[in-house]
Each structure stands twice: as C-alpha cells, then as structure tokens.
Tab-separated table of C-alpha atoms in Angstrom:
chain	number	residue	atom	x	y	z
P	28	MET	CA	122.209	135.865	142.091
P	29	THR	CA	123.978	132.560	141.756
P	30	LEU	CA	127.207	131.913	139.943
P	31	TRP	CA	125.511	130.652	136.774
P	32	ASN	CA	122.396	132.871	136.963
P	33	GLY	CA	120.249	130.031	138.199
P	34	SER	CA	121.418	127.676	135.472
P	35	TYR	CA	123.785	124.778	135.776
P	36	PRO	CA	126.851	124.705	133.500
P	37	PHE	CA	125.973	121.436	131.721
P	38	TYR	CA	122.966	123.036	130.054
P	39	PRO	CA	123.755	124.424	126.596
P	40	GLY	CA	123.326	128.094	126.003
P	41	ALA	CA	121.583	127.770	122.621
P	42	ASN	CA	118.191	126.132	122.245
P	43	ALA	CA	118.102	122.861	120.345
P	44	CYS	CA	115.228	123.542	117.981
P	45	PHE	CA	114.277	120.781	115.600
P	46	PRO	CA	115.373	121.573	112.013
P	47	PHE	CA	112.879	122.025	109.183
P	48	ASP	CA	111.823	118.793	107.569
P	49	THR	CA	112.066	119.218	103.790
P	50	THR	CA	110.447	115.880	102.912
P	51	ARG	CA	106.914	117.270	102.842
P	52	ALA	CA	108.060	120.326	100.882
P	53	VAL	CA	109.661	118.096	98.236
P	54	ILE	CA	106.510	115.957	97.918
P	55	VAL	CA	104.221	118.973	97.582
P	56	THR	CA	106.571	120.591	95.054
P	57	VAL	CA	106.673	117.469	92.870
P	58	PHE	CA	102.894	117.077	92.777
P	59	LEU	CA	102.306	120.790	92.186
P	60	SER	CA	104.786	120.654	89.296
P	61	MET	CA	102.850	117.760	87.774
P	62	LEU	CA	99.599	119.677	88.201
P	63	ALA	CA	101.108	122.752	86.549
P	64	THR	CA	102.213	120.581	83.623
P	65	PHE	CA	98.680	119.263	83.147
P	66	ILE	CA	97.281	122.809	83.262
P	67	VAL	CA	99.756	123.896	80.583
P	68	ILE	CA	98.707	121.102	78.202
P	69	LEU	CA	95.004	121.583	78.998
P	70	PRO	CA	94.288	123.813	75.939
P	71	GLY	CA	95.480	120.968	73.700
P	72	ILE	CA	92.678	118.667	74.890
P	73	PRO	CA	89.892	118.808	72.276
P	74	GLY	CA	86.202	119.200	73.020
P	75	ARG	CA	84.288	119.904	76.174
P	76	GLY	CA	85.927	116.990	77.989
P	77	ARG	CA	88.982	119.037	78.937
P	78	LEU	CA	87.434	120.111	82.265
P	79	LEU	CA	86.555	116.519	83.136
P	80	TRP	CA	90.077	115.494	82.140
P	81	LEU	CA	91.553	118.148	84.442
P	82	LEU	CA	89.211	117.177	87.279
P	83	ARG	CA	90.271	113.533	87.014
P	84	TRP	CA	93.953	114.423	87.242
P	85	VAL	CA	93.421	116.897	90.088
P	86	LEU	CA	91.617	114.240	92.147
P	87	GLY	CA	94.241	111.636	91.268
P	88	LEU	CA	97.169	113.870	92.223
P	89	PHE	CA	95.424	114.925	95.424
P	90	VAL	CA	94.962	111.316	96.539
P	91	GLY	CA	98.565	110.407	95.736
P	92	ALA	CA	99.976	113.500	97.452
P	93	VAL	CA	97.985	112.858	100.630
P	94	ILE	CA	98.935	109.162	100.824
P	95	LEU	CA	102.609	109.965	100.378
P	96	ASN	CA	102.643	113.061	102.567
P	97	VAL	CA	100.982	111.659	105.691
P	98	GLN	CA	103.766	109.080	105.911
P	99	PHE	CA	106.093	111.824	107.153
P	100	THR	CA	103.730	114.079	109.107
P	101	ARG	CA	103.837	114.247	112.890
P	102	ASP	CA	100.307	115.319	113.705
P	103	TRP	CA	98.304	112.094	113.580
P	104	GLU	CA	97.596	112.722	117.255
P	105	THR	CA	98.114	116.082	118.913
P	106	GLY	CA	97.581	117.777	122.248
P	107	TRP	CA	98.379	121.127	123.850
P	108	VAL	CA	98.337	122.388	127.415
P	109	GLN	CA	99.404	125.584	129.161
P	110	ALA	CA	101.003	125.129	132.542
P	111	ASN	CA	103.362	126.579	135.103
P	112	THR	CA	106.123	124.017	135.340
P	113	SER	CA	109.749	123.693	136.310
P	114	TYR	CA	112.088	124.539	133.493
P	115	LYS	CA	115.225	122.568	134.338
P	116	SER	CA	116.176	119.690	136.552
P	117	PHE	CA	117.592	120.423	140.014
P	118	SER	CA	116.122	123.920	139.847
P	119	HIS	CA	113.020	125.442	141.460
P	120	VAL	CA	112.633	128.085	138.744
P	121	GLN	CA	109.229	127.784	137.060
P	122	VAL	CA	108.049	129.143	133.730
P	123	ASN	CA	104.697	129.563	132.056
P	124	ALA	CA	104.731	127.682	128.765
P	125	ASP	CA	102.645	125.905	126.155
P	126	ILE	CA	103.540	122.217	125.950
P	127	GLY	CA	102.567	120.302	122.843
P	128	LEU	CA	102.629	116.609	122.009
P	129	HIS	CA	102.540	115.497	118.365
P	130	ILE	CA	102.496	111.785	117.541
P	131	GLY	CA	103.206	110.482	114.045
P	132	LEU	CA	103.750	107.103	112.473
P	133	ALA	CA	107.523	107.275	112.944
P	134	GLY	CA	107.890	108.953	116.322
P	135	VAL	CA	106.790	111.608	118.746
P	136	ASN	CA	107.413	115.352	118.723
P	137	VAL	CA	107.419	117.433	121.922
P	138	THR	CA	107.084	121.231	121.750
P	139	LEU	CA	107.818	123.740	124.487
P	140	ARG	CA	107.043	127.415	123.891
P	141	GLY	CA	107.179	130.019	126.622
P	142	ASN	CA	104.472	132.561	127.433
P	143	PRO	CA	106.158	134.927	126.705
P	144	VAL	CA	108.972	133.362	124.731
P	145	LYS	CA	111.613	135.408	126.589
P	146	GLN	CA	111.765	134.262	130.201
P	147	ILE	CA	114.553	133.931	132.810
P	148	ASN	CA	116.982	135.483	130.310
P	149	GLU	CA	116.384	132.669	127.790
P	150	THR	CA	114.372	132.048	124.658
P	151	ILE	CA	112.045	129.159	125.445
P	152	ASP	CA	111.169	127.674	122.073
P	153	TYR	CA	111.906	123.957	121.672
P	154	ASN	CA	110.683	121.326	119.259
P	155	GLU	CA	112.297	117.920	119.780
P	156	HIS	CA	111.664	114.717	117.851
P	157	PHE	CA	112.116	111.200	119.245
P	158	SER	CA	111.908	108.528	116.561
P	159	TRP	CA	110.866	104.889	116.809
P	160	SER	CA	110.966	104.068	113.078
P	161	PHE	CA	113.087	101.353	111.506
P	162	GLY	CA	116.779	102.067	111.970
P	163	ALA	CA	116.111	104.495	114.845
P	164	ASP	CA	116.549	103.919	118.560
P	165	TYR	CA	114.091	105.760	120.774
P	166	GLU	CA	116.081	105.097	123.935
P	167	ARG	CA	119.194	106.536	122.335
P	168	SER	CA	117.340	109.687	121.290
P	169	TYR	CA	116.027	110.045	124.815
P	170	SER	CA	119.513	109.550	126.272
P	171	GLU	CA	120.907	112.202	123.921
P	172	GLY	CA	118.201	114.559	125.150
P	173	LEU	CA	119.317	113.922	128.712
P	174	GLN	CA	122.930	114.623	127.783
P	175	LYS	CA	122.009	117.849	126.019
P	176	GLY	CA	120.112	118.974	129.085
P	177	LEU	CA	116.725	119.494	127.499
P	178	PRO	CA	114.069	121.212	129.617
P	179	SER	CA	112.273	119.048	132.154
P	180	PRO	CA	108.797	119.168	130.498
P	181	ILE	CA	110.198	117.764	127.240
P	182	LEU	CA	112.066	114.969	128.990
P	183	TYR	CA	109.043	114.188	131.167
P	184	VAL	CA	106.708	113.826	128.181
P	185	ALA	CA	109.253	111.879	126.137
P	186	GLU	CA	109.856	109.506	129.053
P	187	LYS	CA	106.193	108.453	128.950
P	188	PHE	CA	106.817	106.845	125.540
P	189	SER	CA	110.018	105.027	126.420
P	190	ARG	CA	110.302	101.281	126.919
P	191	GLN	CA	111.088	101.638	130.611
P	192	SER	CA	107.981	103.712	131.293
P	193	ALA	CA	105.200	102.231	133.390
P	194	CYS	CA	102.686	103.505	130.821
P	195	ALA	CA	103.730	100.721	128.408
P	196	VAL	CA	102.569	102.582	125.302
P	197	HIS	CA	105.849	102.509	123.378
P	198	ARG	CA	105.265	99.057	121.890
P	199	GLN	CA	101.638	99.779	120.937
P	200	TYR	CA	102.416	103.051	119.164
P	201	ARG	CA	105.524	101.674	117.483
P	202	ILE	CA	103.827	98.552	116.088
P	203	ALA	CA	100.687	100.460	115.089
P	204	GLY	CA	102.778	103.093	113.331
P	205	HIS	CA	104.809	100.475	111.430
P	206	TYR	CA	101.770	98.584	110.175
P	207	ALA	CA	99.821	101.753	109.363
P	208	SER	CA	102.800	102.995	107.353
P	209	ALA	CA	102.999	99.663	105.498
P	210	MET	CA	99.296	99.867	104.620
P	211	LEU	CA	99.760	103.387	103.284
P	212	TRP	CA	102.698	102.319	101.118
P	213	LEU	CA	100.529	99.535	99.682
P	214	ALA	CA	97.764	102.079	99.108
P	215	PHE	CA	100.214	104.285	97.232
P	216	CYS	CA	101.138	101.339	94.981
P	217	THR	CA	97.485	100.495	94.271
P	218	TRP	CA	96.845	104.183	93.541
P	219	LEU	CA	99.616	104.130	90.934
P	220	ILE	CA	98.110	100.996	89.370
P	221	SER	CA	94.653	102.607	89.253
P	222	ILE	CA	96.070	105.697	87.513
P	223	LEU	CA	97.778	103.421	84.979
P	224	LEU	CA	94.568	101.443	84.357
P	225	PHE	CA	92.512	104.601	83.882
P	226	SER	CA	95.118	105.884	81.414
P	227	MET	CA	94.763	102.614	79.479
P	228	SER	CA	90.930	103.000	79.506
P	229	ILE	CA	90.473	99.859	81.626
P	230	LEU	CA	87.818	101.500	83.768
P	231	LEU	CA	86.400	98.519	85.651
P	232	CYS	CA	89.785	97.321	86.902
P	233	GLY	CA	90.750	100.906	87.693
P	234	GLY	CA	87.654	101.295	89.858
P	235	GLN	CA	88.420	98.049	91.656
P	236	MET	CA	91.975	99.176	92.379
P	237	LEU	CA	90.578	102.469	93.674
P	238	LEU	CA	88.359	100.517	96.071
P	239	LEU	CA	91.391	98.526	97.191
P	240	THR	CA	93.232	101.799	97.791
P	241	ALA	CA	90.368	103.048	99.966
P	242	THR	CA	90.339	99.783	101.911
P	243	LEU	CA	94.056	99.997	102.655
P	244	ILE	CA	93.790	103.639	103.737
P	245	LEU	CA	90.900	102.984	106.085
P	246	PHE	CA	92.634	99.898	107.461
P	247	SER	CA	95.729	101.986	108.268
P	248	LEU	CA	93.514	104.343	110.272
P	249	LEU	CA	92.049	101.384	112.130
P	250	LEU	CA	95.530	100.144	113.002
P	251	PHE	CA	96.568	103.527	114.361
P	252	SER	CA	93.353	103.793	116.369
P	253	THR	CA	94.172	100.577	118.213
P	254	ALA	CA	97.183	102.299	119.801
P	255	ARG	CA	95.239	105.504	120.381
P	256	ASN	CA	92.530	103.708	122.348
P	257	THR	CA	94.882	101.773	124.610
P	258	LEU	CA	94.890	102.670	128.282
P	259	LYS	CA	97.801	104.933	129.184
P	260	CYS	CA	98.776	106.831	132.266
P	261	PRO	CA	98.057	110.579	132.256
P	262	ILE	CA	100.726	113.150	131.452
P	263	GLN	CA	100.422	115.433	134.462
P	264	LEU	CA	102.093	118.848	134.307
P	265	GLY	CA	101.414	120.535	137.591
P	266	PRO	CA	97.677	120.947	138.177
P	267	VAL	CA	96.755	120.207	134.544
P	268	SER	CA	97.137	117.121	132.368
P	269	LEU	CA	98.114	116.882	128.719
P	270	ARG	CA	95.430	115.155	126.666
P	271	THR	CA	95.668	114.283	122.983
P	272	ASP	CA	93.165	113.832	120.199
P	273	TYR	CA	93.269	112.902	116.524
P	274	GLY	CA	95.206	115.430	114.475
P	275	GLU	CA	94.974	116.911	111.005
P	276	SER	CA	96.798	114.057	109.287
P	277	PHE	CA	94.354	111.501	110.671
P	278	TRP	CA	91.294	113.408	109.468
P	279	LEU	CA	92.878	114.208	106.109
P	280	THR	CA	93.689	110.520	105.604
P	281	LEU	CA	90.130	109.584	106.573
P	282	ALA	CA	88.687	112.075	104.063
P	283	THR	CA	90.979	110.736	101.335
P	284	GLY	CA	89.984	107.139	102.061
P	285	LEU	CA	86.277	108.010	101.919
P	286	LEU	CA	86.854	109.918	98.671
P	287	CYS	CA	88.534	106.884	97.088
P	288	LEU	CA	85.703	104.694	98.351
P	289	LEU	CA	82.997	106.914	96.828
P	290	LEU	CA	84.838	107.272	93.516
P	291	GLY	CA	85.439	103.531	93.250
P	292	LEU	CA	81.811	102.689	94.016
P	293	ALA	CA	80.595	105.327	91.542
P	294	ILE	CA	82.767	103.843	88.786
P	295	LEU	CA	81.535	100.301	89.451
P	296	ILE	CA	77.873	101.382	89.562
P	297	LEU	CA	78.119	103.419	86.376
P	298	ASN	CA	79.968	100.604	84.630
P	299	SER	CA	77.174	98.146	85.416
P	300	ARG	CA	74.146	100.395	84.867
P	301	GLN	CA	75.116	103.293	82.619
P	302	PRO	CA	78.393	102.524	80.846
P	303	GLU	CA	77.737	105.274	78.290
P	304	LYS	CA	77.930	107.978	80.960
P	305	LEU	CA	81.083	106.441	82.361
P	306	LYS	CA	82.688	106.511	78.920
P	307	LEU	CA	81.566	110.098	78.525
P	308	ILE	CA	83.219	111.052	81.844
P	309	PHE	CA	86.479	109.452	80.734
P	310	SER	CA	86.175	110.927	77.211
P	311	LEU	CA	85.787	107.497	75.622
P	312	ASP	CA	82.348	107.991	74.025
P	313	ARG	CA	83.127	108.672	70.362
P	314	SER	CA	79.686	107.719	69.006
P	315	SER	CA	78.376	111.286	68.832
P	316	GLU	CA	81.538	112.490	67.122
P	317	GLN	CA	81.372	109.585	64.671
P	318	GLU	CA	77.777	110.431	63.811
P	319	LEU	CA	78.736	114.033	63.138
P	320	TRP	CA	81.614	112.862	60.957
P	321	ASP	CA	79.373	110.517	58.996
P	322	LYS	CA	76.763	113.215	58.440
P	323	SER	CA	79.366	115.630	57.157
P	324	CYS	CA	80.883	113.076	54.780
P	325	LEU	CA	77.752	111.390	53.419
P	326	PRO	CA	75.908	113.253	50.597
P	327	ALA	CA	72.612	114.910	51.460
P	328	GLN	CA	70.890	113.849	48.208
P	329	PRO	CA	71.183	110.552	46.436
P	330	SER	CA	72.107	112.307	43.170
P	331	CYS	CA	75.263	113.864	44.546
P	332	SER	CA	77.976	115.054	42.223
P	333	ALA	CA	80.386	112.673	43.841
P	334	GLN	CA	78.046	109.794	43.108
P	335	ASP	CA	77.487	111.019	39.540
P	336	GLY	CA	81.201	111.083	39.012
P	337	LEU	CA	81.841	107.684	40.492
P	338	VAL	CA	78.735	105.641	39.607
P	339	VAL	CA	78.328	104.975	35.885
P	340	PRO	CA	75.471	102.944	34.375
P	341	LEU	CA	76.554	99.600	33.105
P	342	GLY	CA	75.107	100.228	29.618
P	343	GLU	CA	77.174	103.309	29.110
P	344	LEU	CA	80.470	101.565	29.612
P	345	CYS	CA	82.625	101.623	26.493
P	346	HIS	CA	83.658	98.341	25.015
P	347	GLY	CA	87.365	98.099	24.641
P	348	THR	CA	88.900	96.604	21.517
P	349	ALA	CA	91.277	93.795	21.956
P	350	THR	CA	94.253	93.385	19.643
P	351	ARG	CA	95.098	89.858	18.744
P	352	LEU	CA	98.734	89.110	18.954
C-alpha cells in the first residue's frame, strides 16, 4: 500500500458532480401552469367547441415548450461505451466504467459512472460540463478540469473538443450550435406571433407564421447536422471506441418541426378550399347559432300576438283633434 492509497495528493477527495440545471424545470413548470389555467377555465367555454379550444392550446403550448426547452438540453447528440480504462493520470490503476458523451448547442457534457459505482475506495460518478456558448471559454473550463484533477477518461474526451485538438471539431460544433440556437430563438418569436394571430382570428396569417416556425426549426436541425457529419477522429478508450448518434432533443425538435409544418399546411389548405370547416375548428362559425337564434325569435305564424299588438291597420287609426292656438 502506498502512502496515499494509490492516489496522488492533488486529486480532491470529493467527486465534482455537475449540479442540477433548473432552467428546464422552470420552463416546464411555467408551461404546465399555463396549461392548468386553461383547464380551469375550460368549463366556461360555451358549446361543443371547448374540446377543440383545449386541443389548440395544448398543441400551441407543446410547440412553445419544446422550442424553448431544447435550447438548454445537452442531448442533441449522445453516445455511451463501457470500457476498462485508467482512472487517474500517472497511475496504472484501471476501473470498469460507463463513459457517456452528451453534446448540446452550448457545450459538451462528459459522464463517468463506475461499474460498480464503488471502486478503489471511491465513488466513481462524475458529470462534467464544458461550455462553448457566448461568454464562456472552453479552454478555461478544460484547464479548470485539469487543475481539479478530473479522471483521465473525462479529460481525454473533453480534450477532443478543444481548439488545440487535432480533431478540429471545436469550431464546427461551436458555430453550428450558435446558429442553430439563433434559428430556434427566431422560431420561438414566430410561434408567439402565430399564437397572437390565431387569438385575433387572423387564421391565414397565423398559418403562414406557423409554416415559418417549422422552416426555422428544420433549418436549425440542418445546421446542427453539418457539424455532426464532419469527419472527426475516433474517441478510443482502450479496445473500444466511443461513438455518438442523434439524441432525444434532436428527434423531439424534428417531430415538433414536422408538426408545425403539417398544421400550417392544413390551415392554408382549409382556408383556400373549405373555409367553413376552418372557422368551425377555431370556433368562428356563428351561422348555425344565428339561425337557431332567428328561428327562436321569429314568430311561427304570420298572425302572431306580437304582430297583432304591433301592426295596426291604417284605417283603424284614430284621428287626433288639433287645437288651434
């Protein structure tokens, strides 16, 4: 047994696990609160259109929540591998661990989890984030990881995305993430405008803005894919290599973009061919209700009591006497 139990003194005793990101929780809470508010006021919506009204708001809130949420997720591209690898620099001690790579629009997340978690008298459970967003310095985050003495697999994977790496993928991912994020922010703005137009019963312009939202979402995916498809050197961890594929955020964004595209096209087609059905979907068709109101107010027979009381033959009018002053 060595003096430091196989560990060098500049390594911290406690694991530096990444703290919980509350941004997504706040976004989900806000949109769920809005949905709960709409459900509470649902009984006050008259007629059979209340379910269509609720469906419109559920779809609208879902689109907005997804567009805003994927800005802060870190699973646009993910990959996992299980390997026997060295745990710390300048040490021959190896551990069996699951190593995960999660790439988002604003940075990369590297996960290290032991199999089992308790090995070599330590708890191997790390989740480190290295940011390349505006106002963040990736090289500084990597240098801080070196100073903290992070495990070798985390530093090895993070080094692949640095500027000094021979892989040369840092610039591609950083630029693609910035422009994809900008497209999503524009899509969020166009989504807000479409919700406002639908609330003002301007259906054609609302459908066009929904199509613009879908275009921006799909274009953001295209921008991110350009970095994903660039040639990069493999991340080799012993006998196995870490490979990544599109993550949940990518597929969720793609589904949301296709949903906006289908809804926008459906609104434009119905507006040009069957505007009555479109008005019925948006609870704007008042013709049937007006007919029912007219039938209830108009008399059934021409000799109605109301008419008898109001219509008087001209011959039966009394002649008034005028007094000469």
